[in-house]
Amino acid sequence: MTAPAVSAHSSRPLPYLDGLRGLAALTILVNHYLTAFYPTMLTGEAAKAHVVQWPGAEVAMAASPLNLLRSNGVGVCVFFVLSGFVLSEAYFARPGALGLQAQAARRYVRLMLPVAVSALLGFVGLRLGWFLNDEVVATSGAAWFSRFWQTQPSVLQFAKDVVVDIPLSGEPAYNPVLWTLHLELMGSFLVFALLAFFASARRRGLIYAVTVLLISLSTWSFYLVAFVVGLALNDYRRHGPRWNAARNRGFVTAALVLGFVVLGSFPTSYFVAWADSPYRWLKLPFLSLDRTEELFHIAAAALLLAALLSSGGLRRAFQARWLLFLGRISFALYLLHFLVLGSVSAAVFLALQKHFSYHLSFGLMVLVSWPVLVLASMAMNRWVIRPSNRLSRYLYERWFQPKVIEPARQPAP
């Protein structure tokens, strides 16, 4: 499969991946906002529905392909699959141990400095009483939203959170979305290891399959499979047989998109009535509900990326300016959105609800707080994430880059 031409709107070699990243970030954002204020869209519990004018509408959202509009699980899996794909792209474009070493040496700083800043914002917000999620839960009924920011802020706990818990165990105290970051670190180094040891092996597909099996049988998070899948997809794109039957490509793309919709809309384990929904026929009897959900969402993310790679029309659609913009700030948007949801958005909603209906208050809250989130993400991208990238490059070149050893000169005869 040949690589697409570079878009006029971006200097990056695969700009549509930024669009996919932006869409994934938007999906996660929409999921958290909808399920914080309309929990029935997540759980399917009709008793907690707020759209009383259309009974069953929120339940239908939870138990149908419509839940793709707020599928947090698929959005996270898209990020993981993209990481495996993009990290391997740098190596496949320019194979060599030095480039791989540079990626690995810079990865921790590139990720953890922005993470530390977002955790610090959560720490300060908790200390100053900015988070009003409990007050929102009293109105919305979203019980899951009350689990966060229940700890007493402590400088020692914050240091442990940043240095130990987030990178090693994924148990953040101050910014709940940081549970994915230890998986991002582990998955990244898993990709680096596979490339370092097996990038030139003839039977790499078998190695990828064995790696997936070992992850499945281990105590490691099953989400690490997504990184291997992303690596395998890019390996196939780079080195597999080319798809030349253009007349069949539309059919293949349609089948991939259909598979994405079916598997990606499989409800989360929060959904209380999945056994009474059509998705009961997809439940794999030999796997738990959680594992089935993870497997299907990883597969859906891979199918979406495969559809994107197979269709020029989809690639052009994912290079829309607004998606590319969201893709550029997606990391910052991910790090900040839950903090804004629990503070600014919650405060605006509670203030508005004193004067307006529930639905109007929610809509106005979105109109007010989302621009704040976008501006904050742009600022973080400029003043934290980009400098972190430059710092990681400087530290690598200053402390870790191997020296070029000149060959010894032979003495003159």
mmCIF file of C-alpha atoms in Angstrom:
data_model
loop_
_atom_site.group_PDB
_atom_site.id
_atom_site.type_symbol
_atom_site.label_atom_id
_atom_site.label_comp_id
_atom_site.label_asym_id
_atom_site.label_seq_id
_atom_site.Cartn_x
_atom_site.Cartn_y
_atom_site.Cartn_z
ATOM 1 C CA MET A 1 0.000 0.000 0.000
ATOM 2 C CA THR A 2 1.611 3.225 -1.092
ATOM 3 C CA ALA A 3 1.884 6.227 1.159
ATOM 4 C CA PRO A 4 -0.396 9.132 0.292
ATOM 5 C CA ALA A 5 0.821 12.398 -1.054
ATOM 6 C CA VAL A 6 1.633 15.084 1.502
ATOM 7 C CA SER A 7 -1.215 17.505 2.048
ATOM 8 C CA ALA A 8 -0.799 21.128 1.152
ATOM 9 C CA HIS A 9 -2.071 21.952 4.635
ATOM 10 C CA SER A 10 0.653 20.132 6.536
ATOM 11 C CA SER A 11 4.371 19.509 6.305
ATOM 12 C CA ARG A 12 4.041 16.216 8.183
ATOM 13 C CA PRO A 13 4.434 13.112 6.012
ATOM 14 C CA LEU A 14 1.145 11.508 7.132
ATOM 15 C CA PRO A 15 -1.080 14.471 8.026
ATOM 16 C CA TYR A 16 -4.304 12.459 8.087
ATOM 17 C CA LEU A 17 -2.998 10.738 11.215
ATOM 18 C CA ASP A 18 -3.172 14.117 12.949
ATOM 19 C CA GLY A 19 -6.800 14.294 11.863
ATOM 20 C CA LEU A 20 -7.481 10.845 13.302
ATOM 21 C CA ARG A 21 -5.739 11.847 16.518
ATOM 22 C CA GLY A 22 -7.888 14.985 16.689
ATOM 23 C CA LEU A 23 -11.081 12.993 16.186
ATOM 24 C CA ALA A 24 -10.057 10.538 18.932
ATOM 25 C CA ALA A 25 -9.411 13.411 21.347
ATOM 26 C CA LEU A 26 -12.788 14.952 20.499
ATOM 27 C CA THR A 27 -14.525 11.602 21.089
ATOM 28 C CA ILE A 28 -12.964 11.270 24.545
ATOM 29 C CA LEU A 29 -13.918 14.865 25.371
ATOM 30 C CA VAL A 30 -17.543 14.356 24.266
ATOM 31 C CA ASN A 31 -17.742 11.076 26.207
ATOM 32 C CA HIS A 32 -16.668 12.593 29.500
ATOM 33 C CA TYR A 33 -18.984 15.588 29.183
ATOM 34 C CA LEU A 34 -22.029 13.595 28.108
ATOM 35 C CA THR A 35 -21.636 10.871 30.714
ATOM 36 C CA ALA A 36 -20.979 13.385 33.507
ATOM 37 C CA PHE A 37 -24.300 15.109 32.794
ATOM 38 C CA TYR A 38 -26.288 12.364 30.998
ATOM 39 C CA PRO A 39 -25.108 9.164 32.709
ATOM 40 C CA THR A 40 -27.807 7.001 31.133
ATOM 41 C CA MET A 41 -25.913 7.346 27.838
ATOM 42 C CA LEU A 42 -23.177 5.315 29.526
ATOM 43 C CA THR A 43 -25.053 2.976 31.850
ATOM 44 C CA GLY A 44 -28.399 2.514 30.136
ATOM 45 C CA GLU A 45 -30.223 3.077 33.458
ATOM 46 C CA ALA A 46 -33.550 4.564 32.382
ATOM 47 C CA ALA A 47 -34.285 5.840 35.905
ATOM 48 C CA LYS A 48 -31.437 8.365 35.632
ATOM 49 C CA ALA A 49 -32.383 9.694 32.185
ATOM 50 C CA HIS A 50 -32.764 13.467 31.789
ATOM 51 C CA VAL A 51 -34.344 13.609 28.318
ATOM 52 C CA VAL A 52 -37.853 12.963 29.575
ATOM 53 C CA GLN A 53 -39.453 14.269 26.351
ATOM 54 C CA TRP A 54 -38.144 11.226 24.468
ATOM 55 C CA PRO A 55 -38.193 8.261 26.838
ATOM 56 C CA GLY A 56 -35.586 5.712 25.889
ATOM 57 C CA ALA A 57 -33.434 8.097 23.827
ATOM 58 C CA GLU A 58 -30.508 7.977 26.249
ATOM 59 C CA VAL A 59 -30.874 4.218 26.641
ATOM 60 C CA ALA A 60 -30.771 3.886 22.860
ATOM 61 C CA MET A 61 -27.553 5.899 22.810
ATOM 62 C CA ALA A 62 -25.987 3.447 25.248
ATOM 63 C CA ALA A 63 -27.220 0.300 23.514
ATOM 64 C CA SER A 64 -26.706 1.073 19.820
ATOM 65 C CA PRO A 65 -23.990 2.172 17.374
ATOM 66 C CA LEU A 66 -24.891 5.732 18.385
ATOM 67 C CA ASN A 67 -22.628 5.273 21.407
ATOM 68 C CA LEU A 68 -19.668 5.621 19.044
ATOM 69 C CA LEU A 69 -20.287 9.365 19.319
ATOM 70 C CA ARG A 70 -19.112 9.147 22.925
ATOM 71 C CA SER A 71 -16.975 6.022 22.951
ATOM 72 C CA ASN A 72 -14.115 6.782 25.308
ATOM 73 C CA GLY A 73 -12.756 3.227 24.979
ATOM 74 C CA VAL A 74 -12.337 3.411 21.213
ATOM 75 C CA GLY A 75 -10.796 6.886 21.435
ATOM 76 C CA VAL A 76 -8.149 5.686 23.876
ATOM 77 C CA CYS A 77 -7.447 2.616 21.706
ATOM 78 C CA VAL A 78 -7.032 4.849 18.642
ATOM 79 C CA PHE A 79 -4.341 6.764 20.537
ATOM 80 C CA PHE A 80 -2.560 3.528 21.452
ATOM 81 C CA VAL A 81 -2.738 2.031 17.954
ATOM 82 C CA LEU A 82 -1.525 5.329 16.492
ATOM 83 C CA SER A 83 1.425 5.329 18.884
ATOM 84 C CA GLY A 84 2.569 1.929 17.639
ATOM 85 C CA PHE A 85 2.087 3.074 14.054
ATOM 86 C CA VAL A 86 3.816 6.467 14.347
ATOM 87 C CA LEU A 87 6.732 5.307 16.508
ATOM 88 C CA SER A 88 7.530 2.591 13.983
ATOM 89 C CA GLU A 89 7.138 4.995 11.043
ATOM 90 C CA ALA A 90 10.190 6.972 12.140
ATOM 91 C CA TYR A 91 12.224 3.763 12.202
ATOM 92 C CA PHE A 92 10.903 2.350 8.916
ATOM 93 C CA ALA A 93 11.507 5.687 7.179
ATOM 94 C CA ARG A 94 15.126 5.709 8.332
ATOM 95 C CA PRO A 95 16.192 2.333 9.759
ATOM 96 C CA GLY A 96 19.064 2.325 12.201
ATOM 97 C CA ALA A 97 19.882 1.775 15.826
ATOM 98 C CA LEU A 98 20.811 5.414 16.473
ATOM 99 C CA GLY A 99 17.400 6.760 15.472
ATOM 100 C CA LEU A 100 15.657 4.169 17.618
ATOM 101 C CA GLN A 101 17.939 4.980 20.526
ATOM 102 C CA ALA A 102 17.153 8.681 20.166
ATOM 103 C CA GLN A 103 13.396 8.001 20.212
ATOM 104 C CA ALA A 104 13.661 5.815 23.293
ATOM 105 C CA ALA A 105 15.929 8.230 25.176
ATOM 106 C CA ARG A 106 13.649 11.198 24.529
ATOM 107 C CA ARG A 107 10.309 9.486 25.144
ATOM 108 C CA TYR A 108 10.117 9.836 28.925
ATOM 109 C CA VAL A 109 10.855 13.573 28.985
ATOM 110 C CA ARG A 110 8.529 14.293 26.058
ATOM 111 C CA LEU A 111 5.616 12.630 27.827
ATOM 112 C CA MET A 112 6.204 13.197 31.512
ATOM 113 C CA LEU A 113 6.929 16.940 31.624
ATOM 114 C CA PRO A 114 3.492 17.862 30.214
ATOM 115 C CA VAL A 115 1.974 15.164 32.420
ATOM 116 C CA ALA A 116 3.642 16.673 35.490
ATOM 117 C CA VAL A 117 2.303 20.126 34.603
ATOM 118 C CA SER A 118 -1.246 18.778 34.239
ATOM 119 C CA ALA A 119 -0.936 16.904 37.538
ATOM 120 C CA LEU A 120 0.297 20.116 39.183
ATOM 121 C CA LEU A 121 -2.772 21.942 37.900
ATOM 122 C CA GLY A 122 -4.930 19.193 39.408
ATOM 123 C CA PHE A 123 -3.055 19.447 42.704
ATOM 124 C CA VAL A 124 -3.512 23.227 42.856
ATOM 125 C CA GLY A 125 -7.157 22.945 41.855
ATOM 126 C CA LEU A 126 -7.863 20.376 44.563
ATOM 127 C CA ARG A 127 -6.043 22.444 47.175
ATOM 128 C CA LEU A 128 -8.025 25.560 46.255
ATOM 129 C CA GLY A 129 -11.355 23.750 46.081
ATOM 130 C CA TRP A 130 -11.937 24.298 42.362
ATOM 131 C CA PHE A 131 -13.444 20.876 41.652
ATOM 132 C CA LEU A 132 -17.229 20.687 41.940
ATOM 133 C CA ASN A 133 -17.867 17.203 40.620
ATOM 134 C CA ASP A 134 -19.746 16.136 43.761
ATOM 135 C CA GLU A 135 -22.162 19.042 43.324
ATOM 136 C CA VAL A 136 -22.722 18.067 39.678
ATOM 137 C CA VAL A 137 -23.353 14.440 40.661
ATOM 138 C CA ALA A 138 -26.073 15.553 43.082
ATOM 139 C CA THR A 139 -27.937 16.909 40.045
ATOM 140 C CA SER A 140 -26.893 14.629 37.195
ATOM 141 C CA GLY A 141 -26.803 11.287 39.029
ATOM 142 C CA ALA A 142 -23.503 10.299 37.367
ATOM 143 C CA ALA A 143 -22.144 8.222 40.243
ATOM 144 C CA TRP A 144 -18.830 7.449 38.504
ATOM 145 C CA PHE A 145 -18.011 11.184 38.416
ATOM 146 C CA SER A 146 -17.966 11.359 42.219
ATOM 147 C CA ARG A 147 -14.944 9.033 42.491
ATOM 148 C CA PHE A 148 -12.427 11.703 41.551
ATOM 149 C CA TRP A 149 -10.500 14.267 43.607
ATOM 150 C CA GLN A 150 -11.420 12.635 46.903
ATOM 151 C CA THR A 151 -7.884 12.642 48.330
ATOM 152 C CA GLN A 152 -6.346 15.219 50.631
ATOM 153 C CA PRO A 153 -3.767 17.218 48.625
ATOM 154 C CA SER A 154 -0.236 16.564 49.772
ATOM 155 C CA VAL A 155 3.072 17.708 48.315
ATOM 156 C CA LEU A 156 4.589 14.312 49.107
ATOM 157 C CA GLN A 157 1.665 12.533 47.432
ATOM 158 C CA PHE A 158 1.993 14.799 44.399
ATOM 159 C CA ALA A 159 5.690 13.956 44.067
ATOM 160 C CA LYS A 160 4.923 10.238 44.370
ATOM 161 C CA ASP A 161 2.102 10.622 41.845
ATOM 162 C CA VAL A 162 4.396 12.134 39.221
ATOM 163 C CA VAL A 163 7.532 10.095 39.853
ATOM 164 C CA VAL A 164 6.070 6.663 40.686
ATOM 165 C CA ASP A 165 2.314 6.186 40.344
ATOM 166 C CA ILE A 166 1.679 7.711 36.913
ATOM 167 C CA PRO A 167 4.619 6.231 34.985
ATOM 168 C CA LEU A 168 4.631 2.848 36.755
ATOM 169 C CA SER A 169 1.134 1.986 37.940
ATOM 170 C CA GLY A 170 -1.280 4.382 36.272
ATOM 171 C CA GLU A 171 -2.977 5.482 39.506
ATOM 172 C CA PRO A 172 -3.158 9.282 39.349
ATOM 173 C CA ALA A 173 -4.583 11.223 42.273
ATOM 174 C CA TYR A 174 -4.891 14.698 40.753
ATOM 175 C CA ASN A 175 -5.698 14.240 37.062
ATOM 176 C CA PRO A 176 -7.806 11.108 36.445
ATOM 177 C CA VAL A 177 -7.069 10.790 32.711
ATOM 178 C CA LEU A 178 -3.394 10.120 33.403
ATOM 179 C CA TRP A 179 -4.122 6.410 33.948
ATOM 180 C CA THR A 180 -3.240 5.913 30.274
ATOM 181 C CA LEU A 181 0.241 7.396 30.517
ATOM 182 C CA HIS A 182 1.988 4.411 32.073
ATOM 183 C CA LEU A 183 0.486 2.322 29.252
ATOM 184 C CA GLU A 184 1.784 4.855 26.746
ATOM 185 C CA LEU A 185 5.271 4.569 28.214
ATOM 186 C CA MET A 186 5.211 0.770 28.432
ATOM 187 C CA GLY A 187 3.708 0.438 24.968
ATOM 188 C CA SER A 188 6.279 2.778 23.467
ATOM 189 C CA PHE A 189 9.202 0.802 24.848
ATOM 190 C CA LEU A 190 7.564 -2.441 23.775
ATOM 191 C CA VAL A 191 7.483 -1.091 20.210
ATOM 192 C CA PHE A 192 11.110 0.026 20.473
ATOM 193 C CA ALA A 193 12.137 -3.430 21.723
ATOM 194 C CA LEU A 194 10.309 -5.236 18.917
ATOM 195 C CA LEU A 195 11.924 -2.976 16.335
ATOM 196 C CA ALA A 196 15.379 -3.298 17.874
ATOM 197 C CA PHE A 197 15.341 -7.098 17.981
ATOM 198 C CA PHE A 198 13.046 -8.168 15.154
ATOM 199 C CA ALA A 199 12.722 -5.378 12.573
ATOM 200 C CA SER A 200 14.723 -7.388 10.025
ATOM 201 C CA ALA A 201 13.325 -10.815 10.912
ATOM 202 C CA ARG A 202 11.664 -12.622 8.022
ATOM 203 C CA ARG A 203 8.697 -13.905 10.049
ATOM 204 C CA ARG A 204 7.822 -10.748 11.917
ATOM 205 C CA GLY A 205 4.100 -11.455 11.695
ATOM 206 C CA LEU A 206 4.598 -14.561 13.799
ATOM 207 C CA ILE A 207 6.618 -12.565 16.327
ATOM 208 C CA TYR A 208 3.823 -9.993 16.593
ATOM 209 C CA ALA A 209 1.268 -12.775 17.102
ATOM 210 C CA VAL A 210 3.359 -14.406 19.829
ATOM 211 C CA THR A 211 3.786 -11.031 21.544
ATOM 212 C CA VAL A 212 0.013 -10.518 21.554
ATOM 213 C CA LEU A 213 -0.470 -14.007 22.987
ATOM 214 C CA LEU A 214 2.086 -13.430 25.741
ATOM 215 C CA ILE A 215 0.453 -10.131 26.704
ATOM 216 C CA SER A 216 -2.929 -11.890 26.796
ATOM 217 C CA LEU A 217 -1.610 -14.575 29.150
ATOM 218 C CA SER A 218 0.355 -12.213 31.378
ATOM 219 C CA THR A 219 -0.739 -9.828 34.114
ATOM 220 C CA TRP A 220 0.107 -6.857 31.884
ATOM 221 C CA SER A 221 -2.680 -4.635 30.635
ATOM 222 C CA PHE A 222 -4.319 -6.024 27.512
ATOM 223 C CA TYR A 223 -4.278 -2.501 26.054
ATOM 224 C CA LEU A 224 -0.584 -3.056 25.240
ATOM 225 C CA VAL A 225 -1.821 -5.227 22.374
ATOM 226 C CA ALA A 226 -2.927 -2.003 20.647
ATOM 227 C CA PHE A 227 0.694 -0.859 20.312
ATOM 228 C CA VAL A 228 1.710 -4.152 18.701
ATOM 229 C CA VAL A 229 -1.268 -3.921 16.343
ATOM 230 C CA GLY A 230 -0.262 -0.396 15.307
ATOM 231 C CA LEU A 231 3.306 -1.547 14.661
ATOM 232 C CA ALA A 232 2.078 -4.547 12.641
ATOM 233 C CA LEU A 233 -0.239 -2.368 10.553
ATOM 234 C CA ASN A 234 2.565 -0.013 9.626
ATOM 235 C CA ASP A 235 4.934 -2.903 8.924
ATOM 236 C CA TYR A 236 2.356 -4.343 6.521
ATOM 237 C CA ARG A 237 1.809 -0.927 4.932
ATOM 238 C CA ARG A 238 5.554 -0.536 4.421
ATOM 239 C CA HIS A 239 6.568 -4.063 3.478
ATOM 240 C CA GLY A 240 3.451 -6.141 2.773
ATOM 241 C CA PRO A 241 1.930 -6.892 -0.647
ATOM 242 C CA ARG A 242 0.497 -3.846 -2.361
ATOM 243 C CA TRP A 243 -3.235 -3.519 -2.902
ATOM 244 C CA ASN A 244 -3.626 -2.905 -6.636
ATOM 245 C CA ALA A 245 -7.244 -3.964 -7.243
ATOM 246 C CA ALA A 246 -8.651 -0.415 -7.234
ATOM 247 C CA ARG A 247 -12.097 -1.612 -8.276
ATOM 248 C CA ASN A 248 -12.388 -3.584 -5.025
ATOM 249 C CA ARG A 249 -10.891 -0.985 -2.741
ATOM 250 C CA GLY A 250 -14.206 0.742 -2.062
ATOM 251 C CA PHE A 251 -15.744 -2.560 -0.977
ATOM 252 C CA VAL A 252 -12.798 -3.266 1.334
ATOM 253 C CA THR A 253 -13.008 0.214 2.869
ATOM 254 C CA ALA A 254 -16.767 -0.168 3.426
ATOM 255 C CA ALA A 255 -16.237 -3.533 5.107
ATOM 256 C CA LEU A 256 -13.542 -2.069 7.367
ATOM 257 C CA VAL A 257 -15.754 0.862 8.358
ATOM 258 C CA LEU A 258 -18.682 -1.478 9.058
ATOM 259 C CA GLY A 259 -16.449 -3.631 11.262
ATOM 260 C CA PHE A 260 -15.327 -0.486 13.079
ATOM 261 C CA VAL A 261 -18.933 0.551 13.757
ATOM 262 C CA VAL A 262 -20.028 -2.889 14.979
ATOM 263 C CA LEU A 263 -17.046 -3.617 17.221
ATOM 264 C CA GLY A 264 -16.394 -0.034 18.292
ATOM 265 C CA SER A 265 -19.932 0.432 19.555
ATOM 266 C CA PHE A 266 -19.725 -2.563 21.891
ATOM 267 C CA PRO A 267 -20.858 -1.090 25.242
ATOM 268 C CA THR A 268 -18.505 -0.525 28.128
ATOM 269 C CA SER A 269 -18.685 -2.593 31.287
ATOM 270 C CA TYR A 270 -20.635 0.284 32.908
ATOM 271 C CA PHE A 271 -23.609 -0.633 30.705
ATOM 272 C CA VAL A 272 -25.984 -2.438 33.040
ATOM 273 C CA ALA A 273 -28.292 -4.087 30.490
ATOM 274 C CA TRP A 274 -25.869 -5.384 27.892
ATOM 275 C CA ALA A 275 -27.244 -8.930 28.212
ATOM 276 C CA ASP A 276 -30.646 -7.638 26.987
ATOM 277 C CA SER A 277 -29.141 -5.671 24.089
ATOM 278 C CA PRO A 278 -28.234 -6.901 20.576
ATOM 279 C CA TYR A 279 -24.590 -6.877 21.692
ATOM 280 C CA ARG A 280 -25.143 -10.008 23.745
ATOM 281 C CA TRP A 281 -24.596 -11.946 20.527
ATOM 282 C CA LEU A 282 -21.101 -10.485 20.218
ATOM 283 C CA LYS A 283 -20.029 -11.361 23.759
ATOM 284 C CA LEU A 284 -17.270 -13.978 23.543
ATOM 285 C CA PRO A 285 -18.093 -16.819 25.973
ATOM 286 C CA PHE A 286 -14.471 -17.581 26.789
ATOM 287 C CA LEU A 287 -13.629 -13.983 27.734
ATOM 288 C CA SER A 288 -14.833 -11.701 30.500
ATOM 289 C CA LEU A 289 -16.965 -8.707 29.584
ATOM 290 C CA ASP A 290 -14.063 -6.343 30.278
ATOM 291 C CA ARG A 291 -11.668 -8.315 28.084
ATOM 292 C CA THR A 292 -14.257 -8.587 25.294
ATOM 293 C CA GLU A 293 -14.719 -4.828 25.429
ATOM 294 C CA GLU A 294 -10.960 -4.191 25.278
ATOM 295 C CA LEU A 295 -10.475 -6.656 22.429
ATOM 296 C CA PHE A 296 -13.305 -5.216 20.342
ATOM 297 C CA HIS A 297 -12.277 -1.615 20.908
ATOM 298 C CA ILE A 298 -8.663 -2.319 19.959
ATOM 299 C CA ALA A 299 -9.879 -4.170 16.861
ATOM 300 C CA ALA A 300 -12.195 -1.252 16.013
ATOM 301 C CA ALA A 301 -9.341 1.244 16.281
ATOM 302 C CA ALA A 302 -7.201 -0.938 14.004
ATOM 303 C CA LEU A 303 -10.045 -1.295 11.489
ATOM 304 C CA LEU A 304 -10.560 2.472 11.398
ATOM 305 C CA LEU A 305 -6.868 3.070 10.765
ATOM 306 C CA ALA A 306 -6.835 0.348 8.089
ATOM 307 C CA ALA A 307 -9.844 1.965 6.395
ATOM 308 C CA LEU A 308 -8.034 5.282 6.439
ATOM 309 C CA LEU A 309 -4.968 3.732 4.843
ATOM 310 C CA SER A 310 -7.039 2.067 2.126
ATOM 311 C CA SER A 311 -9.145 5.054 1.083
ATOM 312 C CA GLY A 312 -7.912 8.264 -0.485
ATOM 313 C CA GLY A 313 -11.306 9.841 0.144
ATOM 314 C CA LEU A 314 -11.117 9.123 3.866
ATOM 315 C CA ARG A 315 -7.566 10.442 4.008
ATOM 316 C CA ARG A 316 -8.677 13.708 2.423
ATOM 317 C CA ALA A 317 -11.610 13.943 4.834
ATOM 318 C CA PHE A 318 -9.288 13.481 7.810
ATOM 319 C CA GLN A 319 -7.129 16.346 6.552
ATOM 320 C CA ALA A 320 -9.883 18.878 7.190
ATOM 321 C CA ARG A 321 -8.392 21.964 8.815
ATOM 322 C CA TRP A 322 -10.410 21.648 12.007
ATOM 323 C CA LEU A 323 -9.338 18.029 12.497
ATOM 324 C CA LEU A 324 -5.691 18.867 11.846
ATOM 325 C CA PHE A 325 -5.967 21.685 14.382
ATOM 326 C CA LEU A 326 -7.437 19.338 16.999
ATOM 327 C CA GLY A 327 -4.708 16.825 16.176
ATOM 328 C CA ARG A 328 -1.981 19.385 16.817
ATOM 329 C CA ILE A 329 -3.343 20.179 20.283
ATOM 330 C CA SER A 330 -4.702 16.693 21.017
ATOM 331 C CA PHE A 331 -2.162 15.821 23.733
ATOM 332 C CA ALA A 332 -2.824 19.062 25.603
ATOM 333 C CA LEU A 333 -6.569 18.685 25.061
ATOM 334 C CA TYR A 334 -6.437 15.202 26.541
ATOM 335 C CA LEU A 335 -4.372 16.299 29.550
ATOM 336 C CA LEU A 336 -6.550 19.312 30.392
ATOM 337 C CA HIS A 337 -10.133 18.440 29.478
ATOM 338 C CA PHE A 338 -11.054 16.509 32.634
ATOM 339 C CA LEU A 339 -9.613 19.244 34.849
ATOM 340 C CA VAL A 340 -11.716 21.834 33.023
ATOM 341 C CA LEU A 341 -14.777 19.556 33.204
ATOM 342 C CA GLY A 342 -14.509 19.224 36.978
ATOM 343 C CA SER A 343 -13.856 22.920 37.619
ATOM 344 C CA VAL A 344 -14.798 25.555 35.020
ATOM 345 C CA SER A 345 -17.524 23.536 33.293
ATOM 346 C CA ALA A 346 -19.031 22.328 36.571
ATOM 347 C CA ALA A 347 -19.072 25.856 38.028
ATOM 348 C CA VAL A 348 -20.656 27.340 34.893
ATOM 349 C CA PHE A 349 -23.308 24.606 34.747
ATOM 350 C CA LEU A 350 -24.245 24.969 38.418
ATOM 351 C CA ALA A 351 -24.511 28.751 38.051
ATOM 352 C CA LEU A 352 -26.631 28.510 34.911
ATOM 353 C CA GLN A 353 -28.975 25.893 36.332
ATOM 354 C CA LYS A 354 -30.247 28.409 38.851
ATOM 355 C CA HIS A 355 -31.824 30.315 35.965
ATOM 356 C CA PHE A 356 -32.308 27.891 33.060
ATOM 357 C CA SER A 357 -33.454 24.362 32.322
ATOM 358 C CA TYR A 358 -31.114 21.388 32.649
ATOM 359 C CA HIS A 359 -30.554 20.964 28.906
ATOM 360 C CA LEU A 360 -30.131 24.677 28.196
ATOM 361 C CA SER A 361 -27.671 24.966 31.080
ATOM 362 C CA PHE A 362 -25.661 22.089 29.646
ATOM 363 C CA GLY A 363 -25.624 23.604 26.151
ATOM 364 C CA LEU A 364 -24.615 27.060 27.382
ATOM 365 C CA MET A 365 -21.968 25.508 29.602
ATOM 366 C CA VAL A 366 -20.422 23.802 26.567
ATOM 367 C CA LEU A 367 -20.476 27.058 24.584
ATOM 368 C CA VAL A 368 -18.739 28.882 27.424
ATOM 369 C CA SER A 369 -16.234 26.332 28.703
ATOM 370 C CA TRP A 370 -15.052 24.568 25.542
ATOM 371 C CA PRO A 371 -13.440 27.718 24.096
ATOM 372 C CA VAL A 372 -11.658 28.081 27.436
ATOM 373 C CA LEU A 373 -10.430 24.488 27.100
ATOM 374 C CA VAL A 374 -9.225 25.034 23.529
ATOM 375 C CA LEU A 375 -7.360 28.215 24.459
ATOM 376 C CA ALA A 376 -5.783 26.512 27.472
ATOM 377 C CA SER A 377 -4.748 23.571 25.264
ATOM 378 C CA MET A 378 -3.196 25.916 22.694
ATOM 379 C CA ALA A 379 -1.258 27.635 25.482
ATOM 380 C CA MET A 380 -0.090 24.338 26.940
ATOM 381 C CA ASN A 381 0.917 23.083 23.518
ATOM 382 C CA ARG A 382 3.001 26.197 22.919
ATOM 383 C CA TRP A 383 4.491 26.767 26.355
ATOM 384 C CA VAL A 384 4.802 23.239 27.747
ATOM 385 C CA ILE A 385 4.646 20.497 25.114
ATOM 386 C CA ARG A 386 6.842 22.114 22.460
ATOM 387 C CA PRO A 387 9.508 23.156 25.001
ATOM 388 C CA SER A 388 9.394 19.616 26.419
ATOM 389 C CA ASN A 389 10.170 18.266 22.957
ATOM 390 C CA ARG A 390 13.076 20.688 22.588
ATOM 391 C CA LEU A 391 14.353 19.843 26.069
ATOM 392 C CA SER A 392 14.215 16.118 25.347
ATOM 393 C CA ARG A 393 16.239 16.687 22.173
ATOM 394 C CA TYR A 394 18.787 18.816 24.051
ATOM 395 C CA LEU A 395 19.189 16.293 26.874
ATOM 396 C CA TYR A 396 19.650 13.473 24.397
ATOM 397 C CA GLU A 397 22.254 15.329 22.379
ATOM 398 C CA ARG A 398 24.016 16.563 25.514
ATOM 399 C CA TRP A 399 24.041 13.378 27.606
ATOM 400 C CA PHE A 400 23.008 10.297 25.643
ATOM 401 C CA GLN A 401 23.906 10.680 21.981
ATOM 402 C CA PRO A 402 26.752 8.257 21.141
ATOM 403 C CA LYS A 403 30.018 9.847 20.181
ATOM 404 C CA VAL A 404 31.338 9.275 16.716
ATOM 405 C CA ILE A 405 34.662 7.543 17.134
ATOM 406 C CA GLU A 406 37.106 8.424 14.418
ATOM 407 C CA PRO A 407 39.146 5.490 13.097
ATOM 408 C CA ALA A 408 42.720 5.498 14.324
ATOM 409 C CA ARG A 409 45.201 6.932 11.865
ATOM 410 C CA GLN A 410 47.809 4.569 10.548
ATOM 411 C CA PRO A 411 51.376 5.760 11.120
ATOM 412 C CA ALA A 412 53.190 6.906 8.010
ATOM 413 C CA PRO A 413 55.623 4.320 6.635
#
